[in-house]
Short mmCIF file of C-alpha atoms and ligand atoms in Angstrom, two decimals:
data_model
loop_
_atom_site.label_atom_id
_atom_site.label_comp_id
_atom_site.label_asym_id
_atom_site.label_seq_id
_atom_site.Cartn_x
_atom_site.Cartn_y
_atom_site.Cartn_z
CA MET A 1 25.38 32.15 -15.99
CA ASN A 2 23.39 30.06 -18.58
CA PHE A 3 21.88 26.39 -17.82
CA THR A 4 20.20 24.22 -20.36
CA ARG A 5 18.06 20.86 -19.20
CA THR A 6 17.80 17.96 -21.31
CA ASP A 7 15.73 14.81 -20.24
CA GLU A 8 16.34 11.42 -21.98
CA GLY A 9 14.58 8.44 -20.49
CA ASP A 10 15.41 8.35 -16.77
CA LEU A 11 18.35 10.83 -17.23
CA THR A 12 18.00 14.38 -16.71
CA LYS A 13 21.10 16.59 -17.98
CA LEU A 14 21.81 19.99 -16.29
CA GLU A 15 24.29 21.84 -18.41
CA ILE A 16 25.48 25.21 -16.16
CA SER A 17 28.03 27.47 -17.57
CA GLY A 18 29.52 30.82 -16.77
CA SER A 19 29.37 32.05 -13.22
CA LEU A 20 26.91 30.58 -10.67
CA ASP A 21 27.04 33.20 -7.66
CA ALA A 22 24.81 34.79 -5.45
CA ILE A 23 23.05 36.96 -8.15
CA SER A 24 22.48 34.02 -10.64
CA THR A 25 21.59 31.08 -8.45
CA PRO A 26 18.32 32.20 -7.93
CA GLU A 27 17.70 31.39 -11.60
CA LEU A 28 18.88 28.08 -11.24
CA ARG A 29 17.21 27.47 -8.19
CA ALA A 30 13.65 27.33 -10.07
CA ALA A 31 15.03 24.72 -12.55
CA ILE A 32 16.56 22.69 -9.43
CA ASP A 33 12.68 23.05 -8.08
CA SER A 34 11.26 21.46 -10.92
CA VAL A 35 13.88 18.64 -11.64
CA VAL A 36 12.99 17.76 -7.97
CA GLY A 37 9.59 17.94 -8.73
CA ASP A 38 9.61 15.77 -11.43
CA GLN A 39 11.36 13.03 -9.46
CA ARG A 40 14.10 12.52 -11.68
CA LYS A 41 16.20 9.11 -11.18
CA THR A 42 19.23 10.14 -12.54
CA ILE A 43 20.68 13.34 -12.46
CA VAL A 44 23.98 14.90 -14.07
CA VAL A 45 25.41 18.08 -13.86
CA ASP A 46 27.74 19.18 -16.39
CA CYS A 47 29.91 21.73 -14.74
CA SER A 48 32.61 21.69 -17.71
CA ALA A 49 31.64 25.31 -19.11
CA LEU A 50 31.52 26.65 -15.20
CA ARG A 51 33.86 29.19 -14.84
CA LEU A 52 33.27 30.15 -11.04
CA ILE A 53 31.15 29.14 -8.35
CA ASP A 54 30.47 30.52 -4.65
CA SER A 55 28.80 29.44 -1.59
CA SER A 56 25.36 30.13 -2.80
CA GLY A 57 26.11 28.33 -5.98
CA VAL A 58 27.61 25.38 -3.73
CA GLY A 59 24.24 25.54 -1.63
CA ALA A 60 21.88 25.46 -4.77
CA LEU A 61 23.57 22.28 -5.75
CA VAL A 62 23.99 20.48 -2.65
CA SER A 63 20.07 21.23 -2.08
CA LEU A 64 19.50 19.30 -5.21
CA TYR A 65 21.76 16.56 -4.24
CA LYS A 66 19.71 15.97 -0.93
CA ARG A 67 16.59 16.59 -2.33
CA ALA A 68 16.85 14.04 -5.29
CA ARG A 69 18.33 11.54 -2.99
CA ALA A 70 15.33 11.96 -0.66
CA HIS A 71 13.06 10.22 -3.38
CA GLY A 72 15.69 7.64 -4.70
CA GLY A 73 17.17 9.88 -7.12
CA LYS A 74 21.05 10.23 -7.48
CA VAL A 75 22.85 13.33 -8.64
CA ASN A 76 26.37 13.41 -10.34
CA VAL A 77 28.45 16.31 -10.92
CA THR A 78 30.82 16.14 -13.84
CA GLY A 79 33.46 18.20 -15.79
CA LEU A 80 34.64 20.71 -12.83
CA CYS A 81 37.40 22.21 -13.15
CA ASP A 82 39.70 25.24 -12.18
CA GLN A 83 38.04 27.41 -9.22
CA PRO A 84 34.62 25.35 -9.21
CA LEU A 85 36.83 22.39 -8.66
CA ALA A 86 39.03 23.90 -6.04
CA ILE A 87 35.62 24.99 -4.22
CA PHE A 88 34.21 21.33 -3.93
CA LYS A 89 37.60 20.08 -2.88
CA LEU A 90 37.60 22.80 -0.05
CA LEU A 91 34.38 21.70 1.00
CA ARG A 92 35.03 18.03 0.47
CA LEU A 93 32.08 17.76 -1.95
CA ASP A 94 34.42 16.00 -4.29
CA LYS A 95 34.06 12.58 -2.88
CA ILE A 96 30.20 13.13 -2.44
CA LEU A 97 29.07 14.70 -5.49
CA ILE A 98 31.50 13.54 -8.17
CA GLY A 99 31.00 10.13 -8.99
CA MET B 1 52.95 49.76 -3.16
CA SER B 2 49.66 51.29 -4.99
CA LEU B 3 46.27 51.34 -3.81
CA ILE B 4 43.09 51.19 -5.33
CA ARG B 5 39.63 52.36 -4.23
CA LEU B 6 36.44 51.36 -5.66
CA THR B 7 32.93 52.40 -3.99
CA ILE B 8 29.84 51.11 -5.29
CA PRO B 9 26.23 50.64 -3.80
CA GLY B 10 26.12 47.52 -1.86
CA THR B 11 24.00 45.31 -3.80
CA LEU B 12 24.32 42.27 -5.98
CA ASP B 13 23.93 44.17 -9.33
CA TYR B 14 27.38 45.21 -8.64
CA ARG B 15 29.31 42.30 -7.95
CA ASP B 16 30.17 41.41 -11.03
CA LEU B 17 31.90 44.89 -11.68
CA ALA B 18 33.69 44.36 -8.16
CA VAL B 19 34.52 40.89 -8.84
CA ARG B 20 36.50 41.99 -11.91
CA VAL B 21 38.36 44.71 -10.13
CA VAL B 22 39.70 42.38 -7.87
CA ALA B 23 40.72 40.11 -10.63
CA ALA B 24 42.53 42.86 -12.65
CA ALA B 25 44.04 43.97 -9.18
CA CYS B 26 45.70 40.23 -8.91
CA LYS B 27 47.14 40.55 -12.16
CA LEU B 28 48.86 43.83 -11.17
CA VAL B 29 50.51 41.97 -7.90
CA ALA B 30 54.35 42.15 -8.71
CA HIS B 31 55.77 39.05 -10.71
CA ARG B 32 58.62 37.55 -9.19
CA ASP B 33 60.69 34.80 -10.78
CA ASP B 34 60.15 32.29 -8.35
CA VAL B 35 56.45 32.26 -8.62
CA SER B 36 54.92 29.65 -11.63
CA GLU B 37 51.91 30.25 -13.78
CA ASP B 38 50.43 28.02 -11.86
CA ALA B 39 50.68 29.36 -8.38
CA ARG B 40 49.75 32.86 -9.90
CA ALA B 41 46.62 31.24 -11.34
CA GLU B 42 45.78 29.73 -7.44
CA PHE B 43 46.44 32.80 -5.90
CA ASP B 44 44.16 34.62 -8.50
CA MET B 45 41.49 32.26 -7.87
CA HIS B 46 41.68 32.04 -4.17
CA VAL B 47 41.53 36.14 -3.61
CA VAL B 48 38.46 36.26 -6.24
CA SER B 49 36.75 33.44 -4.16
CA ALA B 50 37.17 34.82 -1.13
CA PHE B 51 36.27 38.58 -2.30
CA GLY B 52 33.23 36.92 -4.06
CA GLU B 53 32.24 35.66 -0.47
CA ALA B 54 32.83 38.95 1.66
CA PHE B 55 30.85 40.58 -1.30
CA ASN B 56 28.09 38.27 -0.79
CA ASN B 57 27.81 39.09 3.09
CA VAL B 58 27.94 42.75 2.73
CA ALA B 59 25.09 42.81 0.00
CA ILE B 60 23.01 40.13 1.85
CA HIS B 61 23.78 40.55 5.24
CA SER B 62 24.57 44.00 6.24
CA TYR B 63 22.07 45.78 4.21
CA LYS B 64 19.27 43.36 4.78
CA GLY B 65 16.25 44.99 5.58
CA ARG B 66 17.54 48.37 5.22
CA ALA B 67 18.52 51.16 2.87
CA VAL B 68 21.16 50.15 0.65
CA GLY B 69 24.53 51.80 1.77
CA PRO B 70 27.80 51.79 0.18
CA LEU B 71 30.61 49.50 -0.21
CA ASP B 72 34.10 50.69 -0.04
CA ILE B 73 36.67 48.52 -1.31
CA GLU B 74 40.22 49.25 -0.75
CA ILE B 75 43.03 47.19 -2.41
CA GLU B 76 46.59 47.36 -1.71
CA VAL B 77 48.54 45.82 -4.46
CA GLY B 78 52.23 45.01 -3.21
CA VAL B 79 55.20 42.91 -4.39
CA GLY B 80 53.96 39.42 -3.97
CA GLU B 81 50.99 40.18 -1.77
CA ILE B 82 47.41 41.88 -1.80
CA THR B 83 45.22 43.39 0.85
CA LEU B 84 41.76 43.91 0.77
CA ARG B 85 39.67 45.82 2.80
CA ILE B 86 36.02 45.72 2.49
CA ALA B 87 33.92 48.53 4.41
CA ASP B 88 30.21 48.50 5.11
CA HIS B 89 28.08 50.64 7.08
CA GLY B 90 25.53 47.93 8.29
CA PRO B 91 25.16 47.29 12.03
CA GLY B 92 28.12 44.92 11.80
CA TYR B 93 28.27 41.90 13.70
CA ASP B 94 30.45 39.18 15.77
CA PRO B 95 32.21 36.92 13.40
CA LEU B 96 32.94 34.85 16.95
CA ASP B 97 29.57 34.14 17.16
CA VAL B 98 29.54 32.41 13.69
CA LYS B 99 30.06 28.47 14.04
CA GLU B 100 32.57 26.95 11.46
CA PRO B 101 30.24 24.81 9.12
CA ASP B 102 30.00 20.97 9.89
CA LEU B 103 31.06 20.07 6.07
CA ASP B 104 30.27 16.17 7.09
CA GLU B 105 26.73 17.40 7.17
CA LEU B 106 26.46 18.72 3.95
CA PRO B 107 25.71 22.31 4.56
CA GLU B 108 23.69 24.65 1.96
CA SER B 109 24.77 27.78 3.69
CA GLY B 110 27.44 29.10 6.23
CA MET B 111 30.39 28.50 4.17
CA GLY B 112 31.51 32.25 3.28
CA LEU B 113 33.64 32.77 6.16
CA PHE B 114 35.06 29.24 6.10
CA ILE B 115 36.00 30.05 2.41
CA MET B 116 37.65 33.08 2.96
CA ARG B 117 39.62 32.12 5.88
CA GLU B 118 41.02 28.79 4.05
CA PHE B 119 41.58 30.82 0.80
CA MET B 120 43.53 33.77 2.67
CA ASP B 121 46.41 33.93 4.68
CA SER B 122 44.69 36.30 7.27
CA VAL B 123 41.06 37.24 7.84
CA SER B 124 39.82 40.01 10.31
CA TYR B 125 36.69 42.19 11.08
CA GLN B 126 36.44 45.24 12.92
CA ALA B 127 32.89 46.20 13.54
CA GLY B 128 32.66 50.12 13.46
CA ALA B 129 31.55 52.82 11.53
CA PRO B 130 32.13 51.51 8.80
CA ASN B 131 32.54 48.04 9.56
CA VAL B 132 35.92 46.98 7.97
CA LEU B 133 36.71 43.25 6.84
CA SER B 134 40.48 43.08 5.82
CA MET B 135 41.95 40.02 4.13
CA THR B 136 45.71 39.59 2.97
CA LYS B 137 47.34 36.71 0.71
CA LYS B 138 50.96 36.65 -0.22
CA LEU B 139 51.85 34.93 -3.61
CA THR B 140 54.55 32.36 -2.97
CA GLU B 141 55.27 29.12 -4.62
CA LYS B 142 53.94 26.75 -2.09
CA GLU B 143 50.46 27.82 -3.44
CA ILE B 144 50.70 25.17 -5.82
CA GLY B 145 48.41 22.36 -4.87
CA GLY B 146 48.10 23.65 -1.09
CA VAL B 147 51.57 21.62 -0.34
CA ALA B 148 53.44 23.20 2.04
CA MET C 1 20.67 56.73 -10.53
CA SER C 2 23.76 55.40 -9.04
CA LEU C 3 27.32 55.91 -8.59
CA ILE C 4 30.31 54.20 -9.01
CA ARG C 5 33.53 55.89 -7.75
CA LEU C 6 37.19 54.43 -8.68
CA THR C 7 40.46 55.91 -7.68
CA ILE C 8 43.71 54.31 -8.94
CA PRO C 9 47.31 55.31 -9.82
CA GLY C 10 47.35 57.64 -12.76
CA THR C 11 49.71 55.30 -15.02
CA LEU C 12 49.03 52.94 -17.87
CA ASP C 13 49.63 49.93 -15.52
CA TYR C 14 45.88 50.60 -14.02
CA ARG C 15 44.64 51.14 -17.67
CA ASP C 16 42.97 47.48 -18.23
CA LEU C 17 41.46 47.74 -14.76
CA ALA C 18 39.91 50.94 -15.24
CA VAL C 19 38.63 50.15 -18.86
CA ARG C 20 36.85 46.74 -17.29
CA VAL C 21 35.03 48.82 -14.76
CA VAL C 22 33.95 51.36 -17.50
CA ALA C 23 32.80 48.16 -19.55
CA ALA C 24 30.84 46.56 -16.48
CA ALA C 25 29.40 50.30 -15.88
CA CYS C 26 28.20 50.03 -19.34
CA LYS C 27 26.20 46.57 -18.73
CA LEU C 28 24.52 48.08 -15.63
CA VAL C 29 22.79 51.01 -17.79
CA ALA C 30 19.05 50.01 -17.37
CA HIS C 31 17.60 48.30 -20.50
CA ARG C 32 14.46 49.94 -22.18
CA ASP C 33 12.30 47.73 -24.29
CA ASP C 34 12.80 50.27 -27.53
CA VAL C 35 16.87 49.66 -27.59
CA SER C 36 18.26 46.60 -29.47
CA GLU C 37 20.98 44.40 -28.82
CA ASP C 38 22.93 46.16 -31.68
CA ALA C 39 22.55 49.36 -30.04
CA ARG C 40 23.53 48.32 -26.71
CA ALA C 41 27.04 46.84 -28.21
CA GLU C 42 27.40 49.94 -29.76
CA PHE C 43 26.81 51.94 -26.72
CA ASP C 44 29.42 49.86 -24.97
CA MET C 45 31.83 50.24 -27.57
CA HIS C 46 31.91 53.79 -27.97
CA VAL C 47 32.03 54.45 -24.18
CA VAL C 48 34.63 52.17 -23.66
CA SER C 49 36.93 53.62 -26.53
CA ALA C 50 36.03 57.02 -25.36
CA PHE C 51 37.46 56.25 -21.97
CA GLY C 52 40.35 54.48 -23.08
CA GLU C 53 41.63 58.18 -24.45
CA ALA C 54 40.30 59.95 -21.59
CA PHE C 55 42.68 57.40 -19.54
CA ASN C 56 45.89 57.70 -21.86
CA ASN C 57 45.90 61.74 -21.94
CA VAL C 58 46.06 61.46 -17.75
CA ALA C 59 48.67 58.96 -17.89
CA ILE C 60 50.67 60.17 -20.80
CA HIS C 61 49.80 63.96 -20.52
CA SER C 62 48.92 65.11 -17.28
CA TYR C 63 51.61 63.48 -15.03
CA LYS C 64 54.43 63.64 -17.67
CA GLY C 65 57.73 64.47 -16.32
CA ARG C 66 56.01 64.90 -12.57
CA ALA C 67 55.11 62.46 -9.68
CA VAL C 68 52.51 59.93 -11.00
CA GLY C 69 49.07 61.26 -9.08
CA PRO C 70 45.88 59.54 -8.63
CA LEU C 71 43.19 59.51 -11.20
CA ASP C 72 39.73 59.63 -9.79
CA ILE C 73 36.93 58.21 -11.72
CA GLU C 74 33.25 58.72 -11.23
CA ILE C 75 30.48 57.40 -12.92
CA GLU C 76 27.06 57.75 -12.85
CA VAL C 77 24.91 54.89 -14.33
CA GLY C 78 21.56 56.33 -15.21
CA VAL C 79 18.42 54.83 -17.09
CA GLY C 80 19.52 54.83 -20.33
CA GLU C 81 22.72 57.00 -19.94
CA ILE C 82 26.06 56.94 -18.82
CA THR C 83 27.99 59.94 -17.08
CA LEU C 84 32.02 59.54 -16.64
CA ARG C 85 34.00 62.31 -14.69
CA ILE C 86 37.93 61.76 -14.84
CA ALA C 87 39.81 64.16 -12.44
CA ASP C 88 43.47 64.09 -12.59
CA HIS C 89 46.04 66.54 -10.39
CA GLY C 90 48.06 67.63 -13.50
CA PRO C 91 48.69 71.35 -14.48
CA GLY C 92 45.57 71.24 -16.77
CA TYR C 93 45.30 72.65 -20.51
CA ASP C 94 42.70 74.38 -22.43
CA PRO C 95 41.29 72.05 -24.96
CA LEU C 96 40.21 75.02 -27.13
CA ASP C 97 44.21 75.19 -28.12
CA VAL C 98 44.09 71.54 -29.64
CA LYS C 99 43.65 71.61 -33.38
CA GLU C 100 41.03 69.22 -34.95
CA PRO C 101 43.25 66.52 -36.43
CA ASP C 102 43.03 66.65 -40.44
CA LEU C 103 42.35 63.10 -41.17
CA ASP C 104 43.36 63.44 -44.88
CA GLU C 105 46.80 63.59 -43.68
CA LEU C 106 47.08 60.44 -41.85
CA PRO C 107 47.99 61.72 -38.46
CA GLU C 108 49.68 59.50 -36.24
CA SER C 109 48.78 61.00 -32.81
CA GLY C 110 46.04 64.08 -31.93
CA MET C 111 43.19 61.60 -32.65
CA GLY C 112 42.30 61.23 -28.75
CA LEU C 113 39.87 64.00 -28.31
CA PHE C 114 38.27 63.54 -31.80
CA ILE C 115 37.44 59.98 -30.88
CA MET C 116 35.97 61.26 -27.42
CA ARG C 117 33.90 63.65 -28.97
CA GLU C 118 32.90 61.64 -32.04
CA PHE C 119 31.74 58.77 -29.70
CA MET C 120 30.13 60.70 -26.87
CA ASP C 121 27.29 63.18 -26.77
CA SER C 122 28.79 65.68 -24.87
CA VAL C 123 32.61 66.14 -23.34
CA SER C 124 33.50 68.68 -21.25
CA TYR C 125 36.65 69.96 -19.27
CA GLN C 126 37.22 71.88 -16.44
CA ALA C 127 41.11 72.92 -15.44
CA GLY C 128 41.54 73.05 -11.91
CA ALA C 129 42.49 71.44 -8.69
CA PRO C 130 41.51 68.65 -9.80
CA ASN C 131 40.96 69.02 -13.46
CA VAL C 132 37.50 67.42 -14.50
CA LEU C 133 36.87 65.79 -17.79
CA SER C 134 33.06 64.80 -17.97
CA MET C 135 31.49 62.92 -21.05
CA THR C 136 28.00 61.77 -21.02
CA LYS C 137 26.20 59.18 -23.46
CA LYS C 138 22.69 58.35 -23.57
CA LEU C 139 21.60 54.68 -24.94
CA THR C 140 19.35 55.27 -27.75
CA GLU C 141 18.11 53.20 -30.83
CA LYS C 142 19.69 55.49 -33.19
CA GLU C 143 23.06 54.63 -32.48
CA ILE C 144 22.90 51.76 -35.06
CA GLY C 145 25.19 52.35 -37.67
CA GLY C 146 25.17 55.99 -36.85
CA VAL C 147 22.14 56.45 -38.37
CA ALA C 148 20.02 59.80 -36.90
CA MET D 1 48.07 41.96 -27.08
CA ASN D 2 49.77 39.42 -28.82
CA PHE D 3 50.91 39.50 -32.35
CA THR D 4 52.93 37.17 -34.38
CA ARG D 5 55.04 37.57 -37.86
CA THR D 6 55.29 35.17 -40.56
CA ASP D 7 57.40 35.63 -43.53
CA GLU D 8 56.68 34.03 -47.27
CA GLY D 9 58.56 35.07 -49.85
CA ASP D 10 57.75 38.72 -50.71
CA LEU D 11 54.53 38.74 -48.18
CA THR D 12 55.12 39.40 -44.58
CA LYS D 13 51.84 38.71 -42.24
CA LEU D 14 51.41 40.38 -39.08
CA GLU D 15 48.49 38.79 -36.85
CA ILE D 16 47.44 41.07 -34.01
CA SER D 17 45.39 39.68 -31.20
CA GLY D 18 43.80 41.18 -28.19
CA SER D 19 44.15 44.64 -27.01
CA LEU D 20 46.38 47.24 -28.93
CA ASP D 21 46.25 50.39 -27.00
CA ALA D 22 48.72 52.41 -25.05
CA ILE D 23 50.25 50.15 -22.70
CA SER D 24 50.65 47.39 -25.61
CA THR D 25 51.80 49.32 -28.54
CA PRO D 26 55.50 49.84 -27.87
CA GLU D 27 55.63 46.11 -27.88
CA LEU D 28 54.48 46.29 -31.70
CA ARG D 29 56.33 49.36 -32.61
CA ALA D 30 59.57 47.37 -32.47
CA ALA D 31 57.91 44.61 -34.73
CA ILE D 32 56.78 47.69 -37.16
CA ASP D 33 59.99 48.77 -37.03
CA SER D 34 61.85 45.55 -38.19
CA VAL D 35 59.16 44.70 -41.00
CA VAL D 36 59.81 48.27 -42.12
CA GLY D 37 63.80 48.09 -41.54
CA ASP D 38 63.14 44.61 -43.92
CA GLN D 39 61.76 46.69 -46.42
CA ARG D 40 58.99 43.84 -47.06
CA LYS D 41 57.06 44.56 -50.41
CA THR D 42 53.60 43.25 -49.02
CA ILE D 43 52.44 43.61 -45.90
CA VAL D 44 49.27 41.78 -44.60
CA VAL D 45 48.01 42.92 -40.96
CA ASP D 46 45.28 40.30 -39.70
CA CYS D 47 43.09 41.99 -37.25
CA SER D 48 40.89 39.34 -37.24
CA ALA D 49 41.56 38.71 -33.73
CA LEU D 50 41.89 42.14 -32.50
CA ARG D 51 39.41 43.23 -30.25
CA LEU D 52 40.35 46.41 -28.95
CA ILE D 53 42.26 49.45 -30.53
CA ASP D 54 42.96 52.81 -29.35
CA SER D 55 44.22 55.96 -30.98
CA SER D 56 48.02 55.30 -30.19
CA GLY D 57 47.53 51.80 -31.73
CA VAL D 58 45.87 53.39 -35.08
CA GLY D 59 48.81 55.55 -34.90
CA ALA D 60 51.04 52.50 -35.13
CA LEU D 61 49.63 50.98 -37.83
CA VAL D 62 49.33 54.48 -39.80
CA SER D 63 53.26 54.73 -38.99
CA LEU D 64 53.58 51.11 -40.65
CA TYR D 65 51.54 52.36 -43.75
CA LYS D 66 53.41 55.21 -44.39
CA ARG D 67 56.89 54.20 -43.73
CA ALA D 68 56.21 50.74 -45.81
CA ARG D 69 54.85 53.16 -48.61
CA ALA D 70 58.06 55.35 -48.44
CA HIS D 71 60.20 52.10 -49.97
CA GLY D 72 57.79 51.05 -52.35
CA GLY D 73 55.73 48.60 -49.77
CA LYS D 74 52.02 47.95 -49.68
CA VAL D 75 49.97 47.38 -46.62
CA ASN D 76 46.79 45.98 -46.36
CA VAL D 77 44.82 45.36 -43.06
CA THR D 78 42.13 42.66 -43.00
CA GLY D 79 39.84 41.18 -40.64
CA LEU D 80 38.68 44.05 -38.45
CA CYS D 81 35.53 43.94 -37.20
CA ASP D 82 33.65 45.27 -33.85
CA GLN D 83 35.25 48.39 -32.16
CA PRO D 84 38.85 48.33 -34.03
CA LEU D 85 36.45 48.31 -37.53
CA ALA D 86 34.50 51.50 -35.93
CA ILE D 87 37.65 53.36 -35.18
CA PHE D 88 38.78 52.76 -38.46
CA LYS D 89 36.09 53.98 -40.05
CA LEU D 90 35.86 57.02 -37.53
CA LEU D 91 39.03 57.83 -38.56
CA ARG D 92 38.48 57.23 -42.15
CA LEU D 93 41.17 54.81 -42.53
CA ASP D 94 38.94 51.90 -43.65
CA LYS D 95 39.45 53.01 -47.14
CA ILE D 96 43.16 53.72 -47.18
CA LEU D 97 44.26 50.67 -45.15
CA ILE D 98 41.63 47.86 -46.03
CA GLY D 99 42.52 46.76 -49.52
N1 ADP E 1 28.35 41.64 6.77
C1 ADP E 1 27.68 40.79 7.80
N2 ADP E 1 26.78 41.62 8.20
C2 ADP E 1 25.81 41.15 8.98
N3 ADP E 1 26.25 39.32 9.40
C3 ADP E 1 26.96 38.68 8.96
C4 ADP E 1 27.77 39.77 7.77
N4 ADP E 1 28.27 38.53 7.33
C5 ADP E 1 28.12 37.35 7.74
N5 ADP E 1 27.20 37.59 8.48
C6 ADP E 1 27.07 36.47 9.59
O1 ADP E 1 27.49 35.01 9.85
C7 ADP E 1 27.01 33.92 9.01
C8 ADP E 1 28.05 33.34 8.53
O2 ADP E 1 28.22 33.84 7.08
P1 ADP E 1 28.98 33.11 5.72
O3 ADP E 1 29.76 32.27 6.18
O4 ADP E 1 29.37 34.15 5.06
O5 ADP E 1 27.79 32.27 4.97
P2 ADP E 1 26.26 32.51 4.80
O6 ADP E 1 26.61 33.90 4.20
O7 ADP E 1 25.89 31.68 3.88
O8 ADP E 1 25.22 32.32 5.94
C9 ADP E 1 26.17 34.75 8.30
O9 ADP E 1 24.81 33.98 8.30
C10 ADP E 1 25.33 35.81 9.25
O10 ADP E 1 24.66 35.51 9.96
N1 ADP E 2 45.31 65.66 -19.65
C1 ADP E 2 46.37 66.54 -20.26
N2 ADP E 2 46.92 67.30 -19.93
C2 ADP E 2 47.80 68.20 -20.55
N3 ADP E 2 47.12 68.04 -21.91
C3 ADP E 2 46.58 67.39 -22.29
C4 ADP E 2 45.84 66.46 -21.75
N4 ADP E 2 45.14 65.68 -22.63
C5 ADP E 2 45.09 66.37 -23.88
N5 ADP E 2 46.10 67.27 -23.85
C6 ADP E 2 47.15 67.96 -24.82
O1 ADP E 2 45.97 67.84 -26.10
C7 ADP E 2 46.51 66.99 -27.30
C8 ADP E 2 45.51 66.17 -28.16
O2 ADP E 2 45.05 65.38 -27.24
P1 ADP E 2 44.90 63.70 -27.96
O3 ADP E 2 43.39 64.44 -28.99
O4 ADP E 2 44.19 62.93 -27.13
O5 ADP E 2 45.59 63.41 -28.73
P2 ADP E 2 47.38 62.86 -28.53
O6 ADP E 2 47.00 62.28 -27.03
O7 ADP E 2 47.55 61.83 -29.23
O8 ADP E 2 48.10 63.94 -28.64
C9 ADP E 2 47.70 66.38 -26.53
O9 ADP E 2 48.93 66.41 -27.40
C10 ADP E 2 47.94 67.32 -25.40
O10 ADP E 2 49.02 68.21 -25.81
#
């Protein structure tokens, strides 16, 4: 898993690639904490290069969604395909996180 | 039918290696003419996803707060079918004690067993020495888009 | 040190799966600060190449003209070091009977053992039940470009 | 392993990708037989997308080289990198097959 964070005005873009799973999610958690701490208003999580996700990766993204929303931020997950899209649909997160 | 056995330490460090073995095993499930490439891709995706959750549970729950033990994986590669048996030497638990996740509440955990059950045809757990989680899935055309 | 065990049928169908396990195991050999990315890449490449040849020999020679038996692979992932043990249940042979290939003659076969010996630090073979081929390699900086 | 053969005048180009090993080499052997059978004069084997090779794959390419040469053909292996290049160097084929 690799990620990059880019801030532009009110917008924070988080690009995640590779496999977001139990072993890599802790690394992303730190970045999520800082995005939340910075009270960013518009957060786009670009998953077009995300190949695999598991329930721990989903948990981290849901946590981002909930915590950002708590201070009025919006989270939009884009670019999901293949296995990550199937997991999002199974957990009925497509309707909530995909804008 | 062919058997693959893999034994590794039950820690997350070995997750990637184990997932690769399961993905390669899926590719060895014999082709049938009546199965499309899409159905095969969905089969692989479901089996790999379910296995990843099973692996996480051993590494995170079974050996939590105790010495890391081995994780034994047995894969039966059949014709149009795969069976995974994942054995650990942890204390075991009763899956019936585990509540289904309430998806409307946007849970942040507790989705692992749900993913396994939804993506595999059958999932069973036998506590013991070792504990064995068994999962089976058939490769059939109806996989496409979940249409029965 | 950690141990990985893999058992598969000794046929070429399982070559890709086994090679993937060895490649993933190489990635688990502990980093040392003094080892460059290039040295790691060369280490992986050498170990995977040597293993591929060892696998071929079991699938092609050990079980030739008889029922396919299992191939047992044991991988010791150490600090800056990997050991592979490849066991088969074929009749066994004496590697000392095998002539070194004469590279000037452009041989079309008989290069497998040569590749193993050149790419690993040590290779040994013990005929028996099972026959065990053992290979070890250290991950050191001198790997780069073969400069000692 | 995948390969494509392209003929253009006296030139035959064989592009090989993926892993050329004991399991995939037999597929390539048939293509090599037909290139040899057609008595092609100039044969370029493009290995820029070849990721892995083993001794059986090398054997097939050496066989192509010898048989083509026997009827006056030339074989040139191009684009080798990483593991395949290391194997060619180890077997001292770089000087002969890489033109
Ligand atoms: N191998 C195991 N050993 C002990 N308890 C387990 C094991 N697997 C699952 N459990 C229990 O079942 C619960 C639900 O597991 P799961 O659905 O995979 O979600 P999560 O692991 O995110 O909690 C776990 O929280 C744990 O209490
Ligand atoms: N596992 C084995 N069982 C029996 N004979 C073997 C085995 N491995 C190698 N040999 C013998 O050693 C010879 C050289 O092997 P090798 O150098 O790998 O090249 P190749 O397999 O191309 O002949 C083989 O031709 C075979 O006679």
